[in-house]
Amino acid sequence: MKYVKAFVSEISWDCSWYCSAMQERRNEDRQKEEEERILQANNRRFNSLFEYPDNSIKTSKYGFFNFLPMNLFEQFQRLANAYFLILLFLQLVPQISSLAWYTTVIPLIVVLSITGVKDAIDDVVKWLPGLPSLDLKRHRSDQQINNRSVSILVNGRVEEIKWRNVQVGDIIKLENNHPVTADMLLLSSSEPYGLTYIETADLDGETNLKVKQAISVTSAMEDNLELLSSFNGEVRCDPPNNKLDKFSGTLSYLGNTYLLNHERLLLRGCVIRNTDWCYGLVVYTGQDTKLMQNSGRSTFKRTHIDHLMNVLVVWIFMFLGGMCFLLSIGHGIWENSRGYYFQAFLPWKHYITSSATSSALIFWSYFIVLNTMVPISLYVSVEIIRLGNSYYINWDRKMFYAPKNMPAQARTTTLNEELGQVQYVFSDKTGTLTENVMIFNKCSINGKTYGYSYDDNGEYVPKSPKDKVDFSYNHLADPKFSFYDKTLVEAVKSEDPLVYLFFLCLSLCHTVMSEEKVEGELVYQAQSPDEGALVTATRNFGFVFCSRTPETITVIEMGKIRVYRLLAILDFSNERKRMSVIVRTPEDRVMLFCKGADTIIYELLHPSCASLSEVTMDHLDLLGATAIEDKLQRGVPETIVTLSKAKIKIWVLTGDKQETAVNIAYSCRIFKDEMDGVFMVEGTDRETVLEELRTARKKMKPESLLESDPINMYLARKPKMPFKSLDEVANGNYGLVISGYSLAYALEGSLEFELLRTACMCKGVVCCRMTPLQKAQVVDLVKRYKKVVTLAIGDGANDISMIKAAHIGVGISNQEGMQATLSSDFSFCQFHFLQRLLLVHGRLSYNRMCKFLSYFFYKNFAFTLVHFWYAFFNGFSAQTVYDIWFITFYNLIYTSLPVLGLSLFEKDVNETWSLCYPELYEPGQHNLYFNKKEFVKCLLHGIYNSFVLFFVPMGTVFNSERNDGKDISDFQSFSLLVQTTLIGVMTMQIALRTTSWTMINHTFTWGSLGLYFCILILLCSDGLCLRYPSIFNFLGVARNSLSQPQIWLCLILSTILCMIPLIGYNFLRPLLWPINADKVLNRIHFCLKHPIPTQVQTKIKHPSLRRSAYAFSHKQGFGALITSGKTLKSSALAKSKRFL
């Protein structure tokens, strides 16, 4: 029979814990020293000699005492903050201070405070996903985990203690459905032979049950507290490591030594299932557990724009230093040539002995005057913009998942614009791309397909709830099971012989174990979720698997108890890809039932040359085929197609088996039938892997293997130098599949670059059978060699490492809980929300941030460089052009709101067009809207505007008179004219850059202009100037100057001259140097003249090729365990009768 499966489970582990760098370093140093772990049961005094860590974990970044120093340290990593701190100290020196010290210290304190509060909110007020009403914070989450209760054996008694207090060498008791507290050696359990069933979904992503077994010498203790308390065995084992499937050691007890392996070890993150109780000896605690060793190191994530801003700040420092040096030289020349004549009016201070000394002091004075070249309010504004765009994500109703009443969450506010630059997405599979719910969908029996819904005329109709088959006649049916084809039920009731045999095969050929948790209610425990789905389906159709013993299988067939004698089980394995059972029926007939992958079964049905096989095959009949589906989440194929159009490459990193992963890749449209080829890398040694990678690259791009290839030439010259690899384009569309075993070799040494070059040429990549650490290594490989932004998305704890390793981590909040979400930067419930996160929120955030930075740098260059031109007219004396209050308010009040309005409400196109035309996403991937080139343009634009803003007002007031004949060519009138013209020009510049006007934009833009005039009139009022003449010294200047027509004519002329270059550039650039996004925007603007079309829904072409996704079990099934007799607990026949 054929077994088709679309998805297999790969859930994850709850390890979002954060460890500070210092703590991690201490742990690493200690582990390097620890070559072998030694511990003794029930002997805390002995174990304390080795200073093993306690069992507490920490998910928060800051604590009460370390918040201030750590946060300040992080903030002063920004060069601009460090610059203003140095500037503050310079302003305290009276010999060089040209501005009051409070003009720097107040803005600096405001900036540090706002950023500190935001960082504290990021770290502390992070609600646990799925529990918003509880308002649980990260620190409270830490406390809840560390303060969970666990039973520990103390002096012959079982006592309750907190998880945090568990120590190495303790013996703890766990009960059914309890999570494992720490990595512990299994001693005994309630099951026969010391067996314990566990679920490892939080470790390896597999939902099927695993079996662990205690060694015989300790399993005999059972739950005898006296024996367990007197147990003093000594364990010597491996030091802490991140290998989930590796553990070796010895147990010395009563003079004997027993070997230990990973089959005896229960890992933290597992959950006890189907076992009443078990006892274990704690081996690893806290940060030493394998779960925490795989969690990856938390890094302080900064965006590419943050790093670019640090580089630009260095450039500004150099430019500022050059200007100060030039102006100090000018001051020295002026002092030597003309300054002597002014000393009668402005004598030198006593500490100035020469023009050289004066020039040196003027250098630092101008360093202070021109400090606004690096505006401190830049960082406050950036944080506010990021915070606002984060709230847009939280408030997006189209990313709200109603079934779980859960919105999308921006769990950090520092990475918003990075969402608009993603080029590589690394995705988990099960639970991320799929729903992780196995469904018996269809079947084919004797060539007839069942599973479609038909009307009374026999015509196919879409499935609807009213067409659901009623299984009420079967009191043993699972009420959660749904099927929509009534003809199959009729065939069962009519006792069709082939249908009967089909369901008999499914009810007998498996290794499922049954459990009666509530009397009369059966619960199945399967090695794989799809095997469980098959047995549940047969149960609903009247073939109820009831129980088993090592020799028998009991089935209730259409209400009758039938006991089959089990003669043999040929268990499933990855090599055989099938399983078989041989049974003797109650009628004494021997039958063999087999099920497996369709490709394997079809090969068996083919005539064979071997005579023995011919005899067997002559009696082997094909009963039918089943279709088990782990449904894709809604919109996954469409989302991947859309992201591909945005030139985002998607790699699937999964711990699942290869057949299932490849099948999913085709279902999701990561792989397509029309591809030129899909390469399989399955080598088991370094040489084979290298040959397979190069063979693939030779087919995709033969010239990449030649010595003349630019990358090969660079590697030949500088083989050990780190570099960013260029994009290579393959001669066609290809895919790549590589297993975790091969990946272990491919990630070593020089092979990692071979892997990178081959994989990056492919349209889609699937890595299967991966460990959590390998996922992080693959992400890190791309980060190191490619100048791109990476995003990792997953739903479980085995995805934590790659989520932390990527530039952006996204957690899926699904039925597996909060494992990945707690360590993510963004979280939501469905994969298809990713396209809105990137193409809508990410793109808008990037565009807004780029517009903000371009305008912010420009307006401060124009503002500051006026001082440079003024220096040539004031003897290079470091005198300021503006009133000191204008300098204080320029960035904080006058120009802050308009640019914030632009950065929070700007939209070049609405979200519908962003999704319809993914090509609009491309500029962010190549950082076209703000880079070093754009920064130079801002500088040149600012220099030109500052020239206009100085010399046009200078020409206006020079030797000018009022209507009444009074002179207005004084410094105060000139200063007011320059600053008023500056504000007018900045207002028109922001208006020209705004494409989406809202009432808020209008209020901020024009309101700020009006606010300037209101404050100006207030600062020049008689009341303030007469009461505080030393602080407010522009008495009546506004009233006298603004009443003159030449002032307004100057304002208009300056504005026009400053606007002409920007208008001309915006008009010519799309015509002369267009990018793809410009062409798309032109099409959109054309479409806006017509009714807006509905959003294009990508039609998904289903793969035409038949593929098997048979994945009964990730590992060996329960076959050997069943036949050994170790699972026998009660009479199977007596249990069966209870259900009748």
Short mmCIF file of N, CA and C in Angstrom, two decimals, residues 805-868:
data_model
loop_
_atom_site.label_atom_id
_atom_site.label_comp_id
_atom_site.label_asym_id
_atom_site.label_seq_id
_atom_site.Cartn_x
_atom_site.Cartn_y
_atom_site.Cartn_z
N ALA A 805 21.16 33.54 16.06
CA ALA A 805 22.31 33.76 15.17
C ALA A 805 21.98 34.73 14.04
N ALA A 806 20.73 34.74 13.58
CA ALA A 806 20.35 35.57 12.45
C ALA A 806 20.28 37.04 12.85
N HIS A 807 20.33 37.92 11.84
CA HIS A 807 20.17 39.35 12.11
C HIS A 807 18.81 39.62 12.74
N ILE A 808 17.78 38.90 12.24
CA ILE A 808 16.42 39.05 12.75
C ILE A 808 15.88 37.67 13.09
N GLY A 809 15.33 37.52 14.27
CA GLY A 809 14.72 36.26 14.67
C GLY A 809 13.22 36.41 14.82
N VAL A 810 12.48 35.50 14.19
CA VAL A 810 11.02 35.54 14.24
C VAL A 810 10.53 34.24 14.86
N GLY A 811 9.67 34.34 15.84
CA GLY A 811 9.11 33.18 16.50
C GLY A 811 7.65 32.98 16.10
N ILE A 812 7.30 31.72 15.81
CA ILE A 812 5.92 31.37 15.52
C ILE A 812 5.27 30.89 16.81
N SER A 813 4.22 31.56 17.24
CA SER A 813 3.50 31.16 18.45
C SER A 813 2.40 30.20 18.03
N ASN A 814 2.64 28.91 18.23
CA ASN A 814 1.63 27.92 17.84
C ASN A 814 1.37 26.97 18.98
N GLN A 815 0.87 25.79 18.64
CA GLN A 815 0.48 24.85 19.69
C GLN A 815 1.66 24.32 20.48
N GLU A 816 2.86 24.52 20.01
CA GLU A 816 4.02 24.07 20.76
C GLU A 816 4.44 25.08 21.82
N GLY A 817 3.72 26.20 21.91
CA GLY A 817 3.97 27.12 23.00
C GLY A 817 4.92 28.23 22.65
N MET A 818 5.74 28.61 23.63
CA MET A 818 6.48 29.86 23.57
C MET A 818 7.98 29.66 23.43
N GLN A 819 8.40 28.47 23.01
CA GLN A 819 9.83 28.18 23.02
C GLN A 819 10.63 29.18 22.21
N ALA A 820 10.28 29.34 20.95
CA ALA A 820 11.04 30.23 20.08
C ALA A 820 10.69 31.68 20.31
N THR A 821 9.46 31.92 20.71
CA THR A 821 8.98 33.30 20.82
C THR A 821 9.77 34.10 21.84
N LEU A 822 10.13 33.48 22.96
CA LEU A 822 10.82 34.21 24.02
C LEU A 822 12.20 34.69 23.59
N SER A 823 12.79 34.05 22.59
CA SER A 823 14.11 34.47 22.13
C SER A 823 14.05 35.24 20.83
N SER A 824 12.85 35.51 20.34
CA SER A 824 12.71 36.14 19.04
C SER A 824 12.67 37.65 19.14
N ASP A 825 12.84 38.30 18.00
CA ASP A 825 12.71 39.75 17.90
C ASP A 825 11.30 40.15 17.50
N PHE A 826 10.64 39.27 16.74
CA PHE A 826 9.26 39.48 16.33
C PHE A 826 8.54 38.15 16.43
N SER A 827 7.25 38.19 16.68
CA SER A 827 6.50 36.94 16.79
C SER A 827 5.09 37.13 16.26
N PHE A 828 4.56 36.06 15.69
CA PHE A 828 3.17 35.99 15.27
C PHE A 828 2.79 34.53 15.16
N CYS A 829 1.57 34.25 14.71
CA CYS A 829 1.05 32.88 14.78
C CYS A 829 1.09 32.11 13.47
N GLN A 830 1.16 32.79 12.35
CA GLN A 830 1.08 32.12 11.05
C GLN A 830 2.22 32.57 10.15
N PHE A 831 2.76 31.61 9.39
CA PHE A 831 3.89 31.90 8.53
C PHE A 831 3.55 32.96 7.48
N HIS A 832 2.30 32.95 6.98
CA HIS A 832 1.98 33.87 5.89
C HIS A 832 1.97 35.34 6.34
N PHE A 833 2.00 35.57 7.66
CA PHE A 833 2.14 36.94 8.16
C PHE A 833 3.53 37.51 7.84
N LEU A 834 4.46 36.62 7.49
CA LEU A 834 5.83 37.07 7.22
C LEU A 834 5.88 38.03 6.04
N GLN A 835 5.01 37.82 5.03
CA GLN A 835 5.06 38.72 3.89
C GLN A 835 4.59 40.12 4.25
N ARG A 836 3.63 40.25 5.16
CA ARG A 836 3.24 41.58 5.63
C ARG A 836 4.34 42.20 6.48
N LEU A 837 4.98 41.37 7.30
CA LEU A 837 6.04 41.88 8.14
C LEU A 837 7.17 42.46 7.31
N LEU A 838 7.52 41.79 6.22
CA LEU A 838 8.65 42.24 5.40
C LEU A 838 8.23 43.26 4.34
N LEU A 839 7.24 42.89 3.54
CA LEU A 839 6.90 43.71 2.38
C LEU A 839 6.12 44.97 2.73
N VAL A 840 5.43 44.96 3.86
CA VAL A 840 4.67 46.14 4.27
C VAL A 840 5.41 46.88 5.37
N HIS A 841 5.50 46.27 6.54
CA HIS A 841 6.10 46.96 7.68
C HIS A 841 7.60 47.15 7.48
N GLY A 842 8.29 46.12 7.01
CA GLY A 842 9.73 46.25 6.81
C GLY A 842 10.08 47.28 5.77
N ARG A 843 9.39 47.22 4.64
CA ARG A 843 9.68 48.17 3.57
C ARG A 843 9.39 49.60 4.00
N LEU A 844 8.24 49.82 4.64
CA LEU A 844 7.90 51.18 5.08
C LEU A 844 8.88 51.68 6.14
N SER A 845 9.26 50.80 7.06
CA SER A 845 10.21 51.21 8.10
C SER A 845 11.54 51.61 7.49
N TYR A 846 12.01 50.82 6.53
CA TYR A 846 13.28 51.15 5.87
C TYR A 846 13.18 52.46 5.11
N ASN A 847 12.12 52.61 4.31
CA ASN A 847 11.96 53.85 3.54
C ASN A 847 11.86 55.07 4.44
N ARG A 848 11.10 54.94 5.52
CA ARG A 848 10.94 56.07 6.44
C ARG A 848 12.25 56.42 7.12
N MET A 849 12.98 55.39 7.55
CA MET A 849 14.25 55.64 8.23
C MET A 849 15.25 56.30 7.28
N CYS A 850 15.27 55.88 6.02
CA CYS A 850 16.20 56.47 5.06
C CYS A 850 15.84 57.93 4.78
N LYS A 851 14.55 58.21 4.62
CA LYS A 851 14.13 59.59 4.41
C LYS A 851 14.48 60.44 5.62
N PHE A 852 14.27 59.87 6.79
CA PHE A 852 14.58 60.60 8.03
C PHE A 852 16.06 60.94 8.10
N LEU A 853 16.92 59.95 7.87
CA LEU A 853 18.36 60.17 8.00
C LEU A 853 18.86 61.16 6.95
N SER A 854 18.39 61.01 5.72
CA SER A 854 18.82 61.94 4.67
C SER A 854 18.45 63.37 5.03
N TYR A 855 17.22 63.56 5.46
CA TYR A 855 16.78 64.91 5.80
C TYR A 855 17.47 65.42 7.07
N PHE A 856 17.65 64.53 8.05
CA PHE A 856 18.22 64.98 9.32
C PHE A 856 19.67 65.43 9.16
N PHE A 857 20.45 64.64 8.43
CA PHE A 857 21.83 65.05 8.20
C PHE A 857 21.88 66.34 7.38
N TYR A 858 21.04 66.40 6.36
CA TYR A 858 21.02 67.59 5.52
C TYR A 858 20.69 68.84 6.33
N LYS A 859 19.64 68.78 7.14
CA LYS A 859 19.21 70.00 7.85
C LYS A 859 20.24 70.44 8.89
N ASN A 860 21.00 69.51 9.42
CA ASN A 860 22.02 69.91 10.39
C ASN A 860 23.29 70.40 9.71
N PHE A 861 23.59 69.85 8.54
CA PHE A 861 24.71 70.42 7.78
C PHE A 861 24.39 71.86 7.37
N ALA A 862 23.17 72.07 6.86
CA ALA A 862 22.79 73.42 6.45
C ALA A 862 22.79 74.37 7.64
N PHE A 863 22.34 73.89 8.79
CA PHE A 863 22.28 74.70 10.01
C PHE A 863 23.68 75.04 10.52
N THR A 864 24.56 74.05 10.56
CA THR A 864 25.86 74.22 11.20
C THR A 864 26.86 74.96 10.30
N LEU A 865 26.85 74.66 9.01
CA LEU A 865 27.88 75.21 8.13
C LEU A 865 27.73 76.71 7.87
N VAL A 866 26.59 77.27 8.28
CA VAL A 866 26.47 78.73 8.22
C VAL A 866 27.54 79.39 9.09
N HIS A 867 27.90 78.72 10.20
CA HIS A 867 28.97 79.23 11.07
C HIS A 867 30.29 79.29 10.31
N PHE A 868 30.51 78.32 9.43
CA PHE A 868 31.76 78.29 8.66
C PHE A 868 31.88 79.54 7.79
#
